[in-house]
PDB file of C-alpha atoms in Angstrom:
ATOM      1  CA  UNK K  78     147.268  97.779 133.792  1.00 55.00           C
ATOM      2  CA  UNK K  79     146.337 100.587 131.376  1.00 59.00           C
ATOM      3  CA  UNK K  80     144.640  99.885 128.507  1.00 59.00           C
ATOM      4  CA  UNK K  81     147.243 100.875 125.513  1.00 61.00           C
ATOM      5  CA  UNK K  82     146.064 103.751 123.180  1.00 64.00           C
ATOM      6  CA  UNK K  83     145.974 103.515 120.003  1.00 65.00           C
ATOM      7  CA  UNK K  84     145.876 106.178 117.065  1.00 64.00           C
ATOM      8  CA  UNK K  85     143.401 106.922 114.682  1.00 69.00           C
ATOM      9  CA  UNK K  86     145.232 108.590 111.527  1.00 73.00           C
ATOM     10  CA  UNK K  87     147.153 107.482 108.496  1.00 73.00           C
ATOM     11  CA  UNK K  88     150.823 106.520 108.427  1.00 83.00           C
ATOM     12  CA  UNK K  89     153.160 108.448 105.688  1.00 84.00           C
ATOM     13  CA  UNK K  90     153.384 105.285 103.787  1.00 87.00           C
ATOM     14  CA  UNK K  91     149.474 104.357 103.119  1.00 86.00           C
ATOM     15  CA  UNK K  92     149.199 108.400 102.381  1.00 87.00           C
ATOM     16  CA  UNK K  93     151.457 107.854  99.609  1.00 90.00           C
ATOM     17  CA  UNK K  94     149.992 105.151  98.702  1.00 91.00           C
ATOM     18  CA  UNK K  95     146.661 106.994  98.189  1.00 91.00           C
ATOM     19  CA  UNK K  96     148.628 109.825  96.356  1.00 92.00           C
ATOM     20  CA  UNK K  97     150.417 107.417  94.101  1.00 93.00           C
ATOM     21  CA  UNK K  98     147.157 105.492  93.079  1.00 92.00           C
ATOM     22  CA  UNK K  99     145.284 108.791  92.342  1.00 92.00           C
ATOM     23  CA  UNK K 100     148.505 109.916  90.298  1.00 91.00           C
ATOM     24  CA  UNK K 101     148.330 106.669  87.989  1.00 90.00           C
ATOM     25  CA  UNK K 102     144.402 107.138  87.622  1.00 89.00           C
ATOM     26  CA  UNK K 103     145.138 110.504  86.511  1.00 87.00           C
ATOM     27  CA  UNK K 104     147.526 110.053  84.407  1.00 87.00           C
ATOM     28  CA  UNK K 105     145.367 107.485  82.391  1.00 86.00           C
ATOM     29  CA  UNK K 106     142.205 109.201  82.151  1.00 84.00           C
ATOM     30  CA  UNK K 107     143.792 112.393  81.256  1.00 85.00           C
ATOM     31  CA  UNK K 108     144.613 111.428  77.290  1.00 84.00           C
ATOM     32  CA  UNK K 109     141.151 110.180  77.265  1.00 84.00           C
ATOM     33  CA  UNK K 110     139.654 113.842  78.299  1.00 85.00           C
ATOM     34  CA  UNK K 111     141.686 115.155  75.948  1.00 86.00           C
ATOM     35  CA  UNK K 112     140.262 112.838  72.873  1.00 88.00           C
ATOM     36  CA  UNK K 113     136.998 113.540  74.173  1.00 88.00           C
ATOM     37  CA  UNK K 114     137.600 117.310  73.983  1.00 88.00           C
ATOM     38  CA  UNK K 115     139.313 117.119  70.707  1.00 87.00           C
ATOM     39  CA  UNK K 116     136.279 115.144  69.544  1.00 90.00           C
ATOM     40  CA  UNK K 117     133.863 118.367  70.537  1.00 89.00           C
ATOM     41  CA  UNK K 118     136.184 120.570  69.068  1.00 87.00           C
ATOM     42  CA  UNK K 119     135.747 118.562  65.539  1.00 88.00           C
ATOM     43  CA  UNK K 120     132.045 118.227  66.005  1.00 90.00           C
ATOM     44  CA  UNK K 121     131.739 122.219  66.531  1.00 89.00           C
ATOM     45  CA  UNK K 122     133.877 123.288  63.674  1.00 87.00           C
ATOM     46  CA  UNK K 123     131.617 120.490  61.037  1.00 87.00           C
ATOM     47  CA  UNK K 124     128.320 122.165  62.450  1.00 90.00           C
ATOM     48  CA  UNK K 125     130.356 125.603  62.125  1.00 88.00           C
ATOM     49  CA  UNK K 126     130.690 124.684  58.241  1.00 88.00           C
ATOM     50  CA  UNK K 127     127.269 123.391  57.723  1.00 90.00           C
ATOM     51  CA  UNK K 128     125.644 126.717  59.356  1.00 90.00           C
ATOM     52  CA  UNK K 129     128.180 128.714  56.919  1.00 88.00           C
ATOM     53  CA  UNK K 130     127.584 126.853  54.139  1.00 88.00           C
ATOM     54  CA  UNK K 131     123.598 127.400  54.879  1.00 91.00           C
ATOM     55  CA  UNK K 132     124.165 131.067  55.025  1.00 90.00           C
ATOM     56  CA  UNK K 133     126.065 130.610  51.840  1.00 89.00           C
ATOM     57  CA  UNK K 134     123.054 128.866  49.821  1.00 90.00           C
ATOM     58  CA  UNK K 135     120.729 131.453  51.745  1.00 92.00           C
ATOM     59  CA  UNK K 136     122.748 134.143  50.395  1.00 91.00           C
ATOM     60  CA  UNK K 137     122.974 132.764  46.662  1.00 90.00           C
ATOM     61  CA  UNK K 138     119.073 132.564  47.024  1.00 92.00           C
ATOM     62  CA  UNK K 139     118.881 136.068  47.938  1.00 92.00           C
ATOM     63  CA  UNK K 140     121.082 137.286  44.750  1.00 89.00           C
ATOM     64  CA  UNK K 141     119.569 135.666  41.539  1.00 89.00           C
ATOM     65  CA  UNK K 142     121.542 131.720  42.679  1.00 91.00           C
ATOM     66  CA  UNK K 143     124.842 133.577  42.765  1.00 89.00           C
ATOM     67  CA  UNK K 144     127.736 132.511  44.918  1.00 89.00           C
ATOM     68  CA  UNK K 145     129.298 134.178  47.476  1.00 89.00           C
ATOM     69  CA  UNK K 146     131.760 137.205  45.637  1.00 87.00           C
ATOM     70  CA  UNK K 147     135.047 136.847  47.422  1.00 83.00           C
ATOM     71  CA  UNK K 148     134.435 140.359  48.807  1.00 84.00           C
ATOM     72  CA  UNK K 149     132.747 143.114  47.908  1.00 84.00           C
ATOM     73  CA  UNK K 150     134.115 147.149  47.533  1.00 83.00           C
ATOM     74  CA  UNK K 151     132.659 149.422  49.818  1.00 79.00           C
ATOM     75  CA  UNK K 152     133.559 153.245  51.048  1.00 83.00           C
ATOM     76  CA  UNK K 153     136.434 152.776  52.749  1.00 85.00           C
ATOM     77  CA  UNK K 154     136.141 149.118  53.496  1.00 88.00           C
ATOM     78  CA  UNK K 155     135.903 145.804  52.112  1.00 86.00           C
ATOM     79  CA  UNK K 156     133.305 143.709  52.973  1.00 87.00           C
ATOM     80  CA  UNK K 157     134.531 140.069  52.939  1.00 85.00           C
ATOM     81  CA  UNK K 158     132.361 136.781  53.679  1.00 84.00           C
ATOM     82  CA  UNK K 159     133.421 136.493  57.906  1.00 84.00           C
ATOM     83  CA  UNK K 160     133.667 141.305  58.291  1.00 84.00           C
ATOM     84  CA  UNK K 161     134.088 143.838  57.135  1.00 86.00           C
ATOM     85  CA  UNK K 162     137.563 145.562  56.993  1.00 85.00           C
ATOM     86  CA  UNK K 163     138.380 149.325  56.633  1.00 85.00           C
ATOM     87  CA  UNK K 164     142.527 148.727  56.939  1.00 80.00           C
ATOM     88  CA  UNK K 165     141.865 148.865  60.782  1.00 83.00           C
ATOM     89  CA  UNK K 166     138.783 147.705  62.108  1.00 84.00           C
ATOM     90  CA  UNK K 167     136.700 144.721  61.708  1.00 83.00           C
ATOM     91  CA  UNK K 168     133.538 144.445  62.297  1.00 85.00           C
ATOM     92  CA  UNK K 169     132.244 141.199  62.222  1.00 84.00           C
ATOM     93  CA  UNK K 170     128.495 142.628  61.836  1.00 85.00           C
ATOM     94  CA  UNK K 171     129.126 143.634  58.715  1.00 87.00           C
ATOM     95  CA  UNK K 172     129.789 140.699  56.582  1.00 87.00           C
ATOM     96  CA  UNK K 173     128.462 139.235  53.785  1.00 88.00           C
ATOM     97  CA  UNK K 174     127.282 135.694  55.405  1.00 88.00           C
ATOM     98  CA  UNK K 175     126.433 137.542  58.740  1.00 89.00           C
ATOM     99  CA  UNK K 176     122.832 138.240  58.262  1.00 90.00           C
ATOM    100  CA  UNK K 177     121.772 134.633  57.178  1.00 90.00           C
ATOM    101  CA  UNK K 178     123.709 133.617  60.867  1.00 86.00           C
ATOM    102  CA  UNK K 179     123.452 136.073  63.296  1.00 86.00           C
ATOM    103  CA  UNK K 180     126.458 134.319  64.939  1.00 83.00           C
ATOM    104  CA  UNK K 181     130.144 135.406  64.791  1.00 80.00           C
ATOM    105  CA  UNK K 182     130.933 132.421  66.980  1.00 81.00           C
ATOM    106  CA  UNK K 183     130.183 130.184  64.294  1.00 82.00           C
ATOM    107  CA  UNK K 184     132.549 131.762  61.918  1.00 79.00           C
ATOM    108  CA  UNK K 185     135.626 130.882  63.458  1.00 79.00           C
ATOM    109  CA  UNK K 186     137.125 127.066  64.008  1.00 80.00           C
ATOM    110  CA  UNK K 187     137.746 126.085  67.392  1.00 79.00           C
ATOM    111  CA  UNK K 188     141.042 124.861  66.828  1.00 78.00           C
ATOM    112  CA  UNK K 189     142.288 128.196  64.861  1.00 76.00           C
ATOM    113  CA  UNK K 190     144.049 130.327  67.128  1.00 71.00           C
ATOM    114  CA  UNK K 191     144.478 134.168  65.234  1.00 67.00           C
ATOM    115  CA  UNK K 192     147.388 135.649  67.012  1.00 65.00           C
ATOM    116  CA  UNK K 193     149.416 136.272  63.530  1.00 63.00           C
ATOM    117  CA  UNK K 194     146.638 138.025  61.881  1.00 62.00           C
ATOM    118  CA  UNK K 195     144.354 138.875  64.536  1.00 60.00           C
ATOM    119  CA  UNK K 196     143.375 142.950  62.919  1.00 63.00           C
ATOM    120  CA  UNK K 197     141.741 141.125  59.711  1.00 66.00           C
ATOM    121  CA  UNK K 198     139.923 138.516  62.199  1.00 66.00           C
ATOM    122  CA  UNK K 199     140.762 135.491  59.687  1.00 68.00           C
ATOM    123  CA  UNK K 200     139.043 132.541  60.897  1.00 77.00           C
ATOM    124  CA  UNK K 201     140.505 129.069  59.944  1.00 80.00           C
ATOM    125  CA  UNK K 202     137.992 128.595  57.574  1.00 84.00           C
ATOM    126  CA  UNK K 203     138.876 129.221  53.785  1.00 83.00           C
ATOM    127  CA  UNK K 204     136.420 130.341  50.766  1.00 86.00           C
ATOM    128  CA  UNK K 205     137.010 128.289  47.501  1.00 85.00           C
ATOM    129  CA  UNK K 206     136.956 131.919  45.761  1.00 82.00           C
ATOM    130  CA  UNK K 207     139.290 130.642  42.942  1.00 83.00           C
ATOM    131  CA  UNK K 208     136.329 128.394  41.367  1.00 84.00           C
ATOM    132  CA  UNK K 209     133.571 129.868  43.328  1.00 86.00           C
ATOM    133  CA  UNK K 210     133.998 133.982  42.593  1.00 83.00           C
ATOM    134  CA  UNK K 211     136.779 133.882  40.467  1.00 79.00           C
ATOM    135  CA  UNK K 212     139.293 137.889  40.298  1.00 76.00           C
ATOM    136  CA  UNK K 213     138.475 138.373  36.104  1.00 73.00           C
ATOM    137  CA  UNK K 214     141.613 139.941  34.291  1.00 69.00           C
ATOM    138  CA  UNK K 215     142.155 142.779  32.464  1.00 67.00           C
ATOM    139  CA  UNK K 216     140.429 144.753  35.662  1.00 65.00           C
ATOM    140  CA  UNK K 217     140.465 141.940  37.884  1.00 67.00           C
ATOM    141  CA  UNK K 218     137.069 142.531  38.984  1.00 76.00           C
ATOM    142  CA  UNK K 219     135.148 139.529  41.113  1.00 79.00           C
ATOM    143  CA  UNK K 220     133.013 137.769  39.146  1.00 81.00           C
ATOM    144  CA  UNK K 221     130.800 135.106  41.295  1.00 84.00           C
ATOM    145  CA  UNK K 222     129.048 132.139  39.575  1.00 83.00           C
ATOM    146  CA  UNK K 223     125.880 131.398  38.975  1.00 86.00           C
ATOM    147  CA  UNK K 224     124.708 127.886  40.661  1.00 87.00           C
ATOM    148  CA  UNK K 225     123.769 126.517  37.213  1.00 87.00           C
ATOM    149  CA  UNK K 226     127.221 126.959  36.391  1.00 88.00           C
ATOM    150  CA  UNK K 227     128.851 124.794  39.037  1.00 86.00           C
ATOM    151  CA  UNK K 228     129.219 121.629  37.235  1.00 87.00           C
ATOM    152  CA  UNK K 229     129.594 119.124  39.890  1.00 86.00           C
ATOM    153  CA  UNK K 230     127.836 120.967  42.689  1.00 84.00           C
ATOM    154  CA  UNK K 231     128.190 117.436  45.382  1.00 85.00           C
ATOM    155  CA  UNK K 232     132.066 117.473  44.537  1.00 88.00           C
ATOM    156  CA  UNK K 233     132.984 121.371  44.894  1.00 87.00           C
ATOM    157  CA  UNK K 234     134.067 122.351  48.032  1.00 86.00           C
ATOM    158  CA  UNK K 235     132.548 125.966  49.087  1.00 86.00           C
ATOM    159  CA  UNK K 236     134.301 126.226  52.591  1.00 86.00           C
ATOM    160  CA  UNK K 237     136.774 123.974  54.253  1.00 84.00           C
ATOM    161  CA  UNK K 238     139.757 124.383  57.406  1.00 82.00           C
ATOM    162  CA  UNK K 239     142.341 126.599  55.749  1.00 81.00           C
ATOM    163  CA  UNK K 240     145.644 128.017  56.865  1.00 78.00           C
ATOM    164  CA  UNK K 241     149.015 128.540  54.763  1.00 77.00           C
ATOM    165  CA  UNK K 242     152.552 128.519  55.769  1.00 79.00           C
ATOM    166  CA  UNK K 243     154.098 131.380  55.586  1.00 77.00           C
ATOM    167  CA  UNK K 244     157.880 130.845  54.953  1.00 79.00           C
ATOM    168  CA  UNK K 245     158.914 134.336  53.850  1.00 76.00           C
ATOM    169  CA  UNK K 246     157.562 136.689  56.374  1.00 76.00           C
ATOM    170  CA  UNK K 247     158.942 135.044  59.928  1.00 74.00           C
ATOM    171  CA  UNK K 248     162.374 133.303  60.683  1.00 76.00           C
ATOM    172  CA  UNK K 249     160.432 130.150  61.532  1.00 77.00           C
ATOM    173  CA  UNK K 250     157.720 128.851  59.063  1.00 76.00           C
ATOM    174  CA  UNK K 251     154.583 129.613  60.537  1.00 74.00           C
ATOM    175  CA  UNK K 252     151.001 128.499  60.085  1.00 75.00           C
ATOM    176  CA  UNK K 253     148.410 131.694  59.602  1.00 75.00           C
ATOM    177  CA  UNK K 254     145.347 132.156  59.179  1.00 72.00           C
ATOM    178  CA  UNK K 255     144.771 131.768  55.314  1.00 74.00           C
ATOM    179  CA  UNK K 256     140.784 133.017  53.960  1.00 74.00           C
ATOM    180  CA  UNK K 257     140.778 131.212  50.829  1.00 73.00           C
TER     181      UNK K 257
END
């Protein structure tokens, strides 16, 4: 008699097996990566506002404790608190918090994606320019605060997520980037 040989391999069944398990493990740990990237995404855009809002108070230390203006007039350009913009180009180099960060990165949320508005370089973040550096009529000139004037200075929010929904430019309502 000859001994009987026998195979070494998998059968199609235990291979789906195998497949199946790894399927249902996936499935279940995926939503959890997701939290946890969500979660870093959150924790970058807080330390994104605390590093602007440091720039901000470094800034209103450099200019007698006055606020951030809105934006300032330049030749040919406007010089806003995230670039500059001359109606075509931004340079992010050139703005008003971007020599207290030396960062562009940290100007823009990690969750705001710009592809509505992506010449101006809005960056989900949103200046509180109506209380903060307010337009002053007849000339509507920008008129920023002094600190003393801020009256509750632990309740006024500087900077904070901002978008708006713009309803009358699309067919759709659509969420854009919105800088104040």
């Amino acid at each position: 008699m000859q001994p009987s040989q026998r195979r070494t391999g998998f059968t199609l069944i235990e291979l789906l097996v195998v497949i199946a398990i790894i399927a249902i493990l996936a499935a279940i740990l995926f939503p959890v990566f997701a939290q946890a990237r969500a979660k870093a995404r959150q924790a970058t855009c807080t330390s994104n506002l605390k590093q602007i809002g440091m720039g901000a108070a470094m800034y209103a230390q450099d200019y007698d404790e006055h606020v951030l203006p809105v934006q300032t007039q330049g030749t040919g350009k406007r010089f806003y608190w995230w670039a500059s913009f001359d109606g075509t180009t931004r340079k992010e180099s050139e703005g008003l918090l971007y020599p207290y960060m030396k960062n562009a990165q940290i100007q823009v949320c990690p969750d705001f994606s710009n592809a509505l508005r992506s010449t101006l370089g809005l960056t989900g973040y949103g200046y509180n320019y109506n209380y903060l550096s307010p337009l002053v009529a007849p000339t509507y000139d920008v008129q920023p605060v002094s600190l003393a004037r801020i009256s509750n200075p632990s309740e006024t929010v500087q900077m904070a997520d901002a978008a708006r929904l713009n309803t009358w430019q699309y067919a759709t309502p659509t969420l854009e980037g919105n800088a104040y």
